PDB file of C-alpha atoms in Angstrom:
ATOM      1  CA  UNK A   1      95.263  74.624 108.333  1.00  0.00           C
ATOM      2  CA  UNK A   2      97.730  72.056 108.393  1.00  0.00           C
ATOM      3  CA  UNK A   3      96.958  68.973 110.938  1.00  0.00           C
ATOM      4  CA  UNK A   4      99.262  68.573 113.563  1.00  0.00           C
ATOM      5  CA  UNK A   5     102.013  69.116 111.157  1.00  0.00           C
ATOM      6  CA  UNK A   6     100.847  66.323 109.001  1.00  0.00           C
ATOM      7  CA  UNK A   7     101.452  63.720 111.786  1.00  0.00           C
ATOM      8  CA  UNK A   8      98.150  61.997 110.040  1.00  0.00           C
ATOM      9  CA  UNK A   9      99.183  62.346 106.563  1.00  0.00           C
ATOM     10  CA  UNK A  10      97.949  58.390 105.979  1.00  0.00           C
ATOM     11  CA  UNK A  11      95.573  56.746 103.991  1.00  0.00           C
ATOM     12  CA  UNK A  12      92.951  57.747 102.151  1.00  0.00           C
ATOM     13  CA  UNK A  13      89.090  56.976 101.793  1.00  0.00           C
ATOM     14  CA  UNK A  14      86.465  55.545  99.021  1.00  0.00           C
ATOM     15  CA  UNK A  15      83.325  56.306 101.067  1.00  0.00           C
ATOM     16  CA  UNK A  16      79.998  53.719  99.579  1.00  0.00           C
ATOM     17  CA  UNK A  17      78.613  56.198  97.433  1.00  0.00           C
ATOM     18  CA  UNK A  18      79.132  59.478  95.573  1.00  0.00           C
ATOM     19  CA  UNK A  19      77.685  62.013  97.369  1.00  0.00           C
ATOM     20  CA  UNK A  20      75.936  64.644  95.727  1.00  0.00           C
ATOM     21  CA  UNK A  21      75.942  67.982  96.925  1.00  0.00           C
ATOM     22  CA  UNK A  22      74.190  71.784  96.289  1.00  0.00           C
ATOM     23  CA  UNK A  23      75.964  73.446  98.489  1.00  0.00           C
ATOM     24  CA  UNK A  24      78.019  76.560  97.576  1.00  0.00           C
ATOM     25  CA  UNK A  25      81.347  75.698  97.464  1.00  0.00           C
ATOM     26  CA  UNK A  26      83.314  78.535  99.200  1.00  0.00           C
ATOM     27  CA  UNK A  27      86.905  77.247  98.720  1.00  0.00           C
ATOM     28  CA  UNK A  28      88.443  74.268  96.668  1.00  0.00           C
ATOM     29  CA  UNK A  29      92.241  74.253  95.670  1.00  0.00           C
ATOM     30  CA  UNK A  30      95.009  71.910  94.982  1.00  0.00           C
ATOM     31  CA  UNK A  31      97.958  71.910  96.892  1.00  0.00           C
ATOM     32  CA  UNK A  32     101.717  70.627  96.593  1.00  0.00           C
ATOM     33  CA  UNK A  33     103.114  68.987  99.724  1.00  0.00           C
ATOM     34  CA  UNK A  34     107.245  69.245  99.864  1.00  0.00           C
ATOM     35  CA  UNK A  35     109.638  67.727 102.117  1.00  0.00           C
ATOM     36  CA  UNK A  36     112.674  70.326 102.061  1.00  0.00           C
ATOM     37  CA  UNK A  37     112.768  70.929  98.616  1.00  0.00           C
ATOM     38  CA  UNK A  38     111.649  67.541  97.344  1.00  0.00           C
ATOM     39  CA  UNK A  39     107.453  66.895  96.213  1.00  0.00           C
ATOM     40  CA  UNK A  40     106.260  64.424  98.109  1.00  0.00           C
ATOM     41  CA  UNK A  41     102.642  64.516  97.163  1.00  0.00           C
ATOM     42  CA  UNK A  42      99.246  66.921  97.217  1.00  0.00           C
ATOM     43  CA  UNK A  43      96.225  67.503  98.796  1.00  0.00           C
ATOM     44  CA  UNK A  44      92.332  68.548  97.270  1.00  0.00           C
ATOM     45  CA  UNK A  45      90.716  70.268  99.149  1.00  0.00           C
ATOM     46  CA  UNK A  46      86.970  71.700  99.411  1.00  0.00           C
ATOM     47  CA  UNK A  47      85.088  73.957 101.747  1.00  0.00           C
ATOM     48  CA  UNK A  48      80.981  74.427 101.458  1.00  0.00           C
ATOM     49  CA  UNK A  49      78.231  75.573 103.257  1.00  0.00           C
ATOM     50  CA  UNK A  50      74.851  74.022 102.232  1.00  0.00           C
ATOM     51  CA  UNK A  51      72.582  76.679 102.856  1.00  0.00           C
ATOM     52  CA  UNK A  52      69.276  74.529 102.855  1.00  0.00           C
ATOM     53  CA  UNK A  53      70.638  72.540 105.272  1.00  0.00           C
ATOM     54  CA  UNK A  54      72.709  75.315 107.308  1.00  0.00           C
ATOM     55  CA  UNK A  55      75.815  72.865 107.267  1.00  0.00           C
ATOM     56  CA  UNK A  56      79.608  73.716 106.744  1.00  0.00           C
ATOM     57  CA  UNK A  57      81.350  70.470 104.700  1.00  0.00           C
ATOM     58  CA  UNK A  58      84.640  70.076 104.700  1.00  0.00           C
ATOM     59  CA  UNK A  59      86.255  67.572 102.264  1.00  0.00           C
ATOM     60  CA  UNK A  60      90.001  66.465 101.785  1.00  0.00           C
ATOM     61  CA  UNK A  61      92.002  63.818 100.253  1.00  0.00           C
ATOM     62  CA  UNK A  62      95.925  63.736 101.182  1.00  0.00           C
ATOM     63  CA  UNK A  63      98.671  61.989  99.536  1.00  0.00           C
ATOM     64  CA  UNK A  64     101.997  61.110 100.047  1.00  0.00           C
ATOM     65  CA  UNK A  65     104.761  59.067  98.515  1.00  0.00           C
ATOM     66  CA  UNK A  66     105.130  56.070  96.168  1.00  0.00           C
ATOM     67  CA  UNK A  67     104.765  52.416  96.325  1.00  0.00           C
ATOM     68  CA  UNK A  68     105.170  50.697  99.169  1.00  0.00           C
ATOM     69  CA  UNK A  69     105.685  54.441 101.002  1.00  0.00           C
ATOM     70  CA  UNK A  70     102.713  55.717  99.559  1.00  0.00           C
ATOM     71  CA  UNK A  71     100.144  56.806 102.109  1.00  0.00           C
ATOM     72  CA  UNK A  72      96.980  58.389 102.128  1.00  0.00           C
ATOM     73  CA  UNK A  73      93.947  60.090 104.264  1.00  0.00           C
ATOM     74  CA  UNK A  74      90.770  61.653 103.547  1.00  0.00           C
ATOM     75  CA  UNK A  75      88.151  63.150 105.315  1.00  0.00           C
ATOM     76  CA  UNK A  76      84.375  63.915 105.178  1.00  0.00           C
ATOM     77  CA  UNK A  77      82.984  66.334 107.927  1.00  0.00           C
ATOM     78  CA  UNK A  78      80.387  68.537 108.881  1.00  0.00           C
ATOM     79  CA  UNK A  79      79.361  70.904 111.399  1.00  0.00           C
ATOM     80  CA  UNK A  80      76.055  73.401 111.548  1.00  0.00           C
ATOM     81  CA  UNK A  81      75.934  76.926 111.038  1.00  0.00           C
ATOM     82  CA  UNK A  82      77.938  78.103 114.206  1.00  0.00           C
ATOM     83  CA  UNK A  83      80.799  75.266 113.439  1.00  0.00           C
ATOM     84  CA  UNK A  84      79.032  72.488 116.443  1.00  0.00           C
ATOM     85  CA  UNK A  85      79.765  69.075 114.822  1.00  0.00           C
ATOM     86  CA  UNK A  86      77.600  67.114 113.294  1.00  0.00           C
ATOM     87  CA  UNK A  87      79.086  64.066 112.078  1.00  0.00           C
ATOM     88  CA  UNK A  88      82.349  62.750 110.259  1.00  0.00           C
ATOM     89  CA  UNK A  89      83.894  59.903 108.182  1.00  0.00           C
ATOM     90  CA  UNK A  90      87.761  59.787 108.662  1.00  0.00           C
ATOM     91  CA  UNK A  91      89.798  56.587 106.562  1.00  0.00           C
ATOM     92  CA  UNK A  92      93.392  56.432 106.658  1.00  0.00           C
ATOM     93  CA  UNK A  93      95.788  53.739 104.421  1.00  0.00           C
ATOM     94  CA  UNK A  94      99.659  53.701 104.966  1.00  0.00           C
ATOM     95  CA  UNK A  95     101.172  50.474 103.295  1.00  0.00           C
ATOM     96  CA  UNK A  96      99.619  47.010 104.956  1.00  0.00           C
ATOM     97  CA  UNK A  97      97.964  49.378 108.322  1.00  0.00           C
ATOM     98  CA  UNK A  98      94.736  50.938 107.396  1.00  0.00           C
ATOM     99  CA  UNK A  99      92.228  53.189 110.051  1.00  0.00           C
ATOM    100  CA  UNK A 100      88.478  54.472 109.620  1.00  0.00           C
ATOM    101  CA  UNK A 101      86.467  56.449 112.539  1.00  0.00           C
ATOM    102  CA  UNK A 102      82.877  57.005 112.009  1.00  0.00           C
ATOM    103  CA  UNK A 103      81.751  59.319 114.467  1.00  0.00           C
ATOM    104  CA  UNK A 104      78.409  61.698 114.966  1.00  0.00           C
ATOM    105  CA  UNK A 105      77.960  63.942 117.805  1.00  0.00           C
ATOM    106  CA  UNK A 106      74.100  64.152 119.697  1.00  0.00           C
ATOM    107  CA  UNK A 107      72.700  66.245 122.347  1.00  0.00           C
ATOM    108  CA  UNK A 108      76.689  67.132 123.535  1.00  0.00           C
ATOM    109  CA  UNK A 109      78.296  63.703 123.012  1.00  0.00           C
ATOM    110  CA  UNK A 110      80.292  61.671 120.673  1.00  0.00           C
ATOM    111  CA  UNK A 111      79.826  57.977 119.749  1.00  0.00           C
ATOM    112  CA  UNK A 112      82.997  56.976 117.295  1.00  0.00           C
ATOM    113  CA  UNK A 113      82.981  53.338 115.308  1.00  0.00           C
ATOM    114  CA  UNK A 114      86.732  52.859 115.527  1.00  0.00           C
ATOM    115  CA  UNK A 115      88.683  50.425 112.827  1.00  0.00           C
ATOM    116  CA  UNK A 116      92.344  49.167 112.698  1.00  0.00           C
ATOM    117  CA  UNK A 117      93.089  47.010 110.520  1.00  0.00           C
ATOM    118  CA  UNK A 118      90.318  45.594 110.517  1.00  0.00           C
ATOM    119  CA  UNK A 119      89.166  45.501 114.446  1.00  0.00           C
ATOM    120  CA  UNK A 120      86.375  47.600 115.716  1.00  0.00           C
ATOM    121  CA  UNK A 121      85.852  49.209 118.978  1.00  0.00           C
ATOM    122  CA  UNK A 122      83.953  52.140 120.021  1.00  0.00           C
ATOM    123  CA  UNK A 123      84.751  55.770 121.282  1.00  0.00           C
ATOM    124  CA  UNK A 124      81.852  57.690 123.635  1.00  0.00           C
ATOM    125  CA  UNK A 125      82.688  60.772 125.355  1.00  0.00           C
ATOM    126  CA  UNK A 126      80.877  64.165 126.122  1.00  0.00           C
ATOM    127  CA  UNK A 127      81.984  67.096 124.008  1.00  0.00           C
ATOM    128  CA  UNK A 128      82.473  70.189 126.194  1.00  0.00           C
ATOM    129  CA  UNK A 129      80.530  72.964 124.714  1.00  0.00           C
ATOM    130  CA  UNK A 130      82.665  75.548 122.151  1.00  0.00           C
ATOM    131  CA  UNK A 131      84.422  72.578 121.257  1.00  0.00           C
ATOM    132  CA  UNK A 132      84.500  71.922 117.454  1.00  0.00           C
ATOM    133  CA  UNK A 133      85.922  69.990 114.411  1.00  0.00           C
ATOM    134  CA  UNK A 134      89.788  70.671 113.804  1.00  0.00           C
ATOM    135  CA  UNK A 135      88.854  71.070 110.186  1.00  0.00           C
ATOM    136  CA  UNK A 136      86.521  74.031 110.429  1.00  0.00           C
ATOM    137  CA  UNK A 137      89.234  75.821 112.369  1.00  0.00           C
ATOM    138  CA  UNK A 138      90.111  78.999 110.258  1.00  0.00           C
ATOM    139  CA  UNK A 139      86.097  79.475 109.536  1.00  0.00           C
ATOM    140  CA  UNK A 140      85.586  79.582 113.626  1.00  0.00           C
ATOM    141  CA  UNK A 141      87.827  82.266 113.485  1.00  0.00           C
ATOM    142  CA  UNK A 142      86.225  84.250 110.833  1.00  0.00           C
ATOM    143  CA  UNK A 143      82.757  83.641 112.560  1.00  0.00           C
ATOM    144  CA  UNK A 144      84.575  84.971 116.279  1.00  0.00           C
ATOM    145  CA  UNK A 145      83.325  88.522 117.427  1.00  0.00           C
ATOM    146  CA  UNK A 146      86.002  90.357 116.102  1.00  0.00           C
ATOM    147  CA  UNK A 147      86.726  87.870 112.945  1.00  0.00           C
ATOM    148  CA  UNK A 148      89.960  87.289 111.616  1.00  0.00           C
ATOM    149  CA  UNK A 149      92.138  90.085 112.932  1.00  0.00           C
ATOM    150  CA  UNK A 150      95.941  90.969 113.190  1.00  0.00           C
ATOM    151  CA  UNK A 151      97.692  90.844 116.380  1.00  0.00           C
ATOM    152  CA  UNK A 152      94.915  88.436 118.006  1.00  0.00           C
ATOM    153  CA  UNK A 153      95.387  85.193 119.928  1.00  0.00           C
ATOM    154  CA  UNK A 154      92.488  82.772 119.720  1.00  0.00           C
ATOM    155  CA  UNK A 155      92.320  79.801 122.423  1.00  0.00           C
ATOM    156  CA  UNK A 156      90.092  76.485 121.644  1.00  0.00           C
ATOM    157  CA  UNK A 157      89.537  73.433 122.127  1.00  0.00           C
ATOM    158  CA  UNK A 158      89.043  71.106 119.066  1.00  0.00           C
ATOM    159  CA  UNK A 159      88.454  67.518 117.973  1.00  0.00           C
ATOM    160  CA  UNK A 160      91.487  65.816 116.425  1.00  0.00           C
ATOM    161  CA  UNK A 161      90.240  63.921 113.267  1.00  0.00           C
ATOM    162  CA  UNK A 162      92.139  61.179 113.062  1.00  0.00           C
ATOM    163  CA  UNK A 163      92.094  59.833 116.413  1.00  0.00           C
ATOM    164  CA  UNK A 164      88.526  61.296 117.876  1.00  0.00           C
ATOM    165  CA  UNK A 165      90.630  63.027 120.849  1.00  0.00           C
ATOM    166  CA  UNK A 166      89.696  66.297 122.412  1.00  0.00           C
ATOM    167  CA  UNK A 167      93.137  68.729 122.612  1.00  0.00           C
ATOM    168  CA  UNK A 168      93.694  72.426 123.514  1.00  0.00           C
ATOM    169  CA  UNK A 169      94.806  74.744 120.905  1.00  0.00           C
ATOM    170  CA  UNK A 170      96.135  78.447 120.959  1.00  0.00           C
ATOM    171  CA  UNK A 171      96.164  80.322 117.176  1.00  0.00           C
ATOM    172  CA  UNK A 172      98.512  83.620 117.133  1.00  0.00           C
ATOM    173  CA  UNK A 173      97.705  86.252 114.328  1.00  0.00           C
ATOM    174  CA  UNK A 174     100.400  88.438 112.906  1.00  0.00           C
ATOM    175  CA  UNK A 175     100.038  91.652 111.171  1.00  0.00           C
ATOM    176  CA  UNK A 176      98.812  91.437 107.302  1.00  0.00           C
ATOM    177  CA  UNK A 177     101.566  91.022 105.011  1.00  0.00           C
ATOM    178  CA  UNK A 178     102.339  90.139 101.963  1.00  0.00           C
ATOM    179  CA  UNK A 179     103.502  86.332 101.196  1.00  0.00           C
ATOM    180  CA  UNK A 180     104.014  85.656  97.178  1.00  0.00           C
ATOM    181  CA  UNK A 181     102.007  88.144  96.209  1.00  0.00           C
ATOM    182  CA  UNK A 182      99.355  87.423  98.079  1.00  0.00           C
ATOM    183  CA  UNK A 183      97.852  89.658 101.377  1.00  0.00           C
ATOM    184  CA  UNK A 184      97.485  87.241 104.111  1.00  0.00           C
ATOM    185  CA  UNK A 185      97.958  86.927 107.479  1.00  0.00           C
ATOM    186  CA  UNK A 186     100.649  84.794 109.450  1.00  0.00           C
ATOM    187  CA  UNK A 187      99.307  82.702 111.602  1.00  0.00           C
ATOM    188  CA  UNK A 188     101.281  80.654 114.030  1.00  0.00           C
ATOM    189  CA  UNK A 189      99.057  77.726 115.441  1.00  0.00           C
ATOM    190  CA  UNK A 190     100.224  75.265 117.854  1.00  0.00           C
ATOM    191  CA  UNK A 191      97.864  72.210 118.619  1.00  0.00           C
ATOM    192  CA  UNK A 192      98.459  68.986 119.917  1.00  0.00           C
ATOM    193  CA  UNK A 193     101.501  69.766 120.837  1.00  0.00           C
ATOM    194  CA  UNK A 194     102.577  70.610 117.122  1.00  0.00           C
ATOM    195  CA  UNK A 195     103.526  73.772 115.692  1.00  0.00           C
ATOM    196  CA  UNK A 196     102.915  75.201 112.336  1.00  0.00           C
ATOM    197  CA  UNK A 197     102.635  78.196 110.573  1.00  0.00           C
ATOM    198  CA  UNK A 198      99.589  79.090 108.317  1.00  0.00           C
ATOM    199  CA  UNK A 199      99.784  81.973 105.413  1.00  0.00           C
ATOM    200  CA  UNK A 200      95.655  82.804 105.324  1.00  0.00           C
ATOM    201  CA  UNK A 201      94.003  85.732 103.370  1.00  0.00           C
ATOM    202  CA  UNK A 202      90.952  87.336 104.675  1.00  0.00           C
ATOM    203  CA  UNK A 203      88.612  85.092 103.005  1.00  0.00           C
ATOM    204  CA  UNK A 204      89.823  82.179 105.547  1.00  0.00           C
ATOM    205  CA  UNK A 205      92.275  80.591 102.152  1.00  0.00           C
ATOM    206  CA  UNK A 206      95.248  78.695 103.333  1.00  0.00           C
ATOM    207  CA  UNK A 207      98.252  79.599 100.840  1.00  0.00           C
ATOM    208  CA  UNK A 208     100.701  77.919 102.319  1.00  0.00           C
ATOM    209  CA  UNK A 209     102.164  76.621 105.347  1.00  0.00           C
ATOM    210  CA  UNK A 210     105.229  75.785 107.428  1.00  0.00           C
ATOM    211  CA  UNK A 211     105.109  72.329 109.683  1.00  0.00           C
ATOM    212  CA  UNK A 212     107.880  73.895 112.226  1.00  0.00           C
ATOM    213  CA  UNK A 213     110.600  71.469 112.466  1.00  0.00           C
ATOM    214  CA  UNK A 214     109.943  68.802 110.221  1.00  0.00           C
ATOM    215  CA  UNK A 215     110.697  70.059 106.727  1.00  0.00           C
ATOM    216  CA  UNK A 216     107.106  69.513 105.479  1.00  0.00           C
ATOM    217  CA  UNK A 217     105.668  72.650 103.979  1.00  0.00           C
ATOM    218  CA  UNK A 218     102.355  73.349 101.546  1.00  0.00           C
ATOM    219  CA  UNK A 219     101.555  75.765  98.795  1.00  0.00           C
ATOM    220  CA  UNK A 220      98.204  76.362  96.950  1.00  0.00           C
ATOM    221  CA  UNK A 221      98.711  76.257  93.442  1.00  0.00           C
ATOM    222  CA  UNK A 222      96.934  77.453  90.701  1.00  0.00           C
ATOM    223  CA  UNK A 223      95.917  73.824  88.754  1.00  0.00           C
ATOM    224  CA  UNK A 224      95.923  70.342  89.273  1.00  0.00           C
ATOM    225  CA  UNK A 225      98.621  69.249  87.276  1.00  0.00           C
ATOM    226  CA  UNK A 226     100.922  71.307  89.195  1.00  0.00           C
ATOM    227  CA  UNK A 227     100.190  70.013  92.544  1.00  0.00           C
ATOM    228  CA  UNK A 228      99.927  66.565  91.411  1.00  0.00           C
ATOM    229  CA  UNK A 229     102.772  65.853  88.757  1.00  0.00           C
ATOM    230  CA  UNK A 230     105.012  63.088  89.233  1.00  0.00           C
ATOM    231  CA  UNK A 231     102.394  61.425  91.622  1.00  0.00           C
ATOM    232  CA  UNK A 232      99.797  58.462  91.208  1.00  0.00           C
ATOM    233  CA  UNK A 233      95.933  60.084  90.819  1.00  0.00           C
ATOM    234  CA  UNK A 234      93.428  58.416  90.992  1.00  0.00           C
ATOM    235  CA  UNK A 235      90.364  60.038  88.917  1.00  0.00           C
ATOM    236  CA  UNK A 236      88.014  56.945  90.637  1.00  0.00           C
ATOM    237  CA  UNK A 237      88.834  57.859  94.025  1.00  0.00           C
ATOM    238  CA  UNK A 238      88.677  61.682  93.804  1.00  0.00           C
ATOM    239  CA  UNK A 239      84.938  61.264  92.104  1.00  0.00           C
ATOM    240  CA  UNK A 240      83.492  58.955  94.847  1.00  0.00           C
ATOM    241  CA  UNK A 241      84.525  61.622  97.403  1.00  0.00           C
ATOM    242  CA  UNK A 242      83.880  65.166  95.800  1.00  0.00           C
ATOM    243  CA  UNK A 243      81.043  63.712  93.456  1.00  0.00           C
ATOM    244  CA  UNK A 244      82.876  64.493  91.024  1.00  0.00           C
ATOM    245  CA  UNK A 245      86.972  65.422  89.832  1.00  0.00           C
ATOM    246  CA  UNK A 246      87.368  69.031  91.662  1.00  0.00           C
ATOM    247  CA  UNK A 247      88.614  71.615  89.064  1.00  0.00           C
ATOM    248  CA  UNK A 248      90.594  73.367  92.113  1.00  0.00           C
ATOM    249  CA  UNK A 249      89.386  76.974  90.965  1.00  0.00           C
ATOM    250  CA  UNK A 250      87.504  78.396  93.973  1.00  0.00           C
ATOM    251  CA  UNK A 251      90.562  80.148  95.533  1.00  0.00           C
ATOM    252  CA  UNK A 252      92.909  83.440  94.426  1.00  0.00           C
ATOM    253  CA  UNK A 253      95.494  81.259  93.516  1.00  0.00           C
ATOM    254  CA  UNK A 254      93.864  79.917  90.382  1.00  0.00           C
ATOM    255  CA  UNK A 255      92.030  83.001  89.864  1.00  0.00           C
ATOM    256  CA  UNK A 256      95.424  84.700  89.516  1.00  0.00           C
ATOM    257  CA  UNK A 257      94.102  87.534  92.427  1.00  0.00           C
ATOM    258  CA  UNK A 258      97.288  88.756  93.443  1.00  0.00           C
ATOM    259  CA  UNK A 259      98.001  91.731  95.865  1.00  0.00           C
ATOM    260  CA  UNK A 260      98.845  95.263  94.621  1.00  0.00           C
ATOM    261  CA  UNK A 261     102.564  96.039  95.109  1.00  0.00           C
ATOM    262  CA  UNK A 262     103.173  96.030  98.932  1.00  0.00           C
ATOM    263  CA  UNK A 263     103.113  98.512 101.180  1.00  0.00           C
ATOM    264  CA  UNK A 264     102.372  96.366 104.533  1.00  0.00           C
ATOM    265  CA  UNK A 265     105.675  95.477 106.539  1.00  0.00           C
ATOM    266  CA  UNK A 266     106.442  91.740 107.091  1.00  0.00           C
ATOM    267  CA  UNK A 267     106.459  90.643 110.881  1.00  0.00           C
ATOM    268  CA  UNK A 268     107.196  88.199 113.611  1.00  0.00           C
ATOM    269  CA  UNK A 269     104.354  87.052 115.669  1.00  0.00           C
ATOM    270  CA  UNK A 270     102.704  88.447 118.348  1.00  0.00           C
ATOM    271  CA  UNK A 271      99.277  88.578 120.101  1.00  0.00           C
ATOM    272  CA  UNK A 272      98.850  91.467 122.831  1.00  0.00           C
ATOM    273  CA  UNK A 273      95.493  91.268 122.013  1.00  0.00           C
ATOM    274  CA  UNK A 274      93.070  88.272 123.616  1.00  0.00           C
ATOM    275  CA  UNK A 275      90.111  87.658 121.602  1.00  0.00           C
ATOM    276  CA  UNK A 276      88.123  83.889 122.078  1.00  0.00           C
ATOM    277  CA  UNK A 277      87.175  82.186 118.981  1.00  0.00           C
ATOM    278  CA  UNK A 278      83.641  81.113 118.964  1.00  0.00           C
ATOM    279  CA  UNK A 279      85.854  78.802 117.703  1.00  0.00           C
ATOM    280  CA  UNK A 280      90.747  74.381 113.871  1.00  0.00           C
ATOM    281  CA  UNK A 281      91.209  55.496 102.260  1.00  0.00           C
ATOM    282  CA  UNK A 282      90.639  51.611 102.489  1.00  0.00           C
ATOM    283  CA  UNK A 283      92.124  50.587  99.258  1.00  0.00           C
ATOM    284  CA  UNK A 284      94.911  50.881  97.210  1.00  0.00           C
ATOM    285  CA  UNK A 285      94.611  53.947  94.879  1.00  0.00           C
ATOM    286  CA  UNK A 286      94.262  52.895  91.037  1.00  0.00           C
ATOM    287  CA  UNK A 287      97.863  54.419  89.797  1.00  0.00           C
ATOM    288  CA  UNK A 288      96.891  57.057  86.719  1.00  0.00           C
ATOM    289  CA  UNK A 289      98.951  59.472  85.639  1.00  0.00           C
ATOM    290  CA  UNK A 290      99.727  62.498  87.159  1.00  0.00           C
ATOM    291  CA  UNK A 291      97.611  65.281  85.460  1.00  0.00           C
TER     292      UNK A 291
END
């Protein structure tokens, strides 16, 4: 899902060490980011569940602009096998102001190593049970009783990434429908106060979405060059975070899975139904050319 209608889309993160993972990957995609109908920049994305381990990971690196408006965020998170957190690395860059939280969650608590710009303090607070990482949202839903279903309002209460805060969150499901070819279901999420819309198929994959009110949109695309022409990449940064360049193939997009012709009826959103969810860098990037 989109975060609070990008509101964080800053900096990005080159974490010590590549980090080098089994797990099965379950999604990975690139994505264009537009403003209106301008590009603006891309995100990578990667979803996996280390089964040895029983731990969801969810990476992401997020990129906007050029020069001195470029900005960039990444995170590193993970949560056990029902979604509770575990732990997460969160590094932000926008021009001369840069952010990293460290935080990792014990016996129903969180202890966060704030920086900005360069000053450290430190973030405790209990965690309420049920309460998860924003990131992991659409996989809380699949895990809920009744999974991902049409017509179905989920309530939470997540962690906000980039600023370790604790906010309430309400996710409306519309009917399935089709949305470029593709069956998903329209999901209208409003958290921290944000609103955006979210185009997922059954499988928990994020299409597309729709920051309401702020012009900022994002579609999956099929390959990297797409999502990332015209912008600076950085083949250094992307391997220190994913262990590796992501090929961006682990999603219907790429794999060219498109819906039969449609028969399902497009629709506004609405939720009669109630269901809970058991469940939503520090350096400059090296400028090579857009793939």
């Amino acid at each position: 899902m989109v975060r609070n209608y990008f509101s964080a889309l800053i900096g990005f993160s080159i974490f010590t060490a590549p980090l080098v993972s089994n797990a099965a990957v379950l999604f990975e995609g690139y994505s264009k980011i537009n403003a209106n109908d301008a590009h603006i920049g891309y995100v990578v994305s990667r979803y996996e569940f280390d089964d040895k381990k029983k731990q969801f990971i969810s990476t992401y690196f997020i990129k906007t602009g050029k020069g001195p408006t470029e900005t960039t965020e990444s995170l590193k998170a993970f949560a056990d096998s029902e979604l509770a957190p575990i732990s997460y690395e969160y590094t932000s860059l926008s021009g001369k102001e840069s952010k990293t939280i460290d935080a990792k969650f014990k016996a129903g608590a969180m202890t966060a190593i704030v920086s900005n710009n360069g000053k450290s303090s430190k973030i405790e607070k209990k965690i309420p049970k049920g309460t998860f990482l924003s990131t992991f949202l659409v996989y809380l839903m699949l895990k809920s009783k009744d999974g991902l279903r049409s017509e179905t309002k989920y309530e939470y209460q997540a962690i906000a990434e980039e600023d370790a805060s604790i906010s309430k969150g309400q996710a409306l499901v519309g009917k399935e429908q089709i949305f470029n070819d593709f069956k998903v279901f329209k999901i209208l999420n409003t958290f921290k106060d944000a609103k955006f819309l979210s185009y997922v198929n059954d499988r928990g994959e994020v299409i597309a979405t729709n920051a309401m009110g702020t012009g900022i949109s994002t579609e999956l695309v099929s390959t990297a060059a797409e999502a990332t022409n015209g912008q600076s990449f950085s083949t250094t940064i992307l391997k220190t975070l994913f262990a590796g360049v992501p090929a961006g193939t682990q999603n219907v997009v790429a794999q060219g899975k498109k819906a039969k012709p449609a028969t399902l009826p497009t629709t506004t959103i609405n939720a009669p139904v109630t269901a809970p969810a058991s469940a939503t860098p520090a350096t400059q990037p090296e400028n090579e050319p857009g793939q």
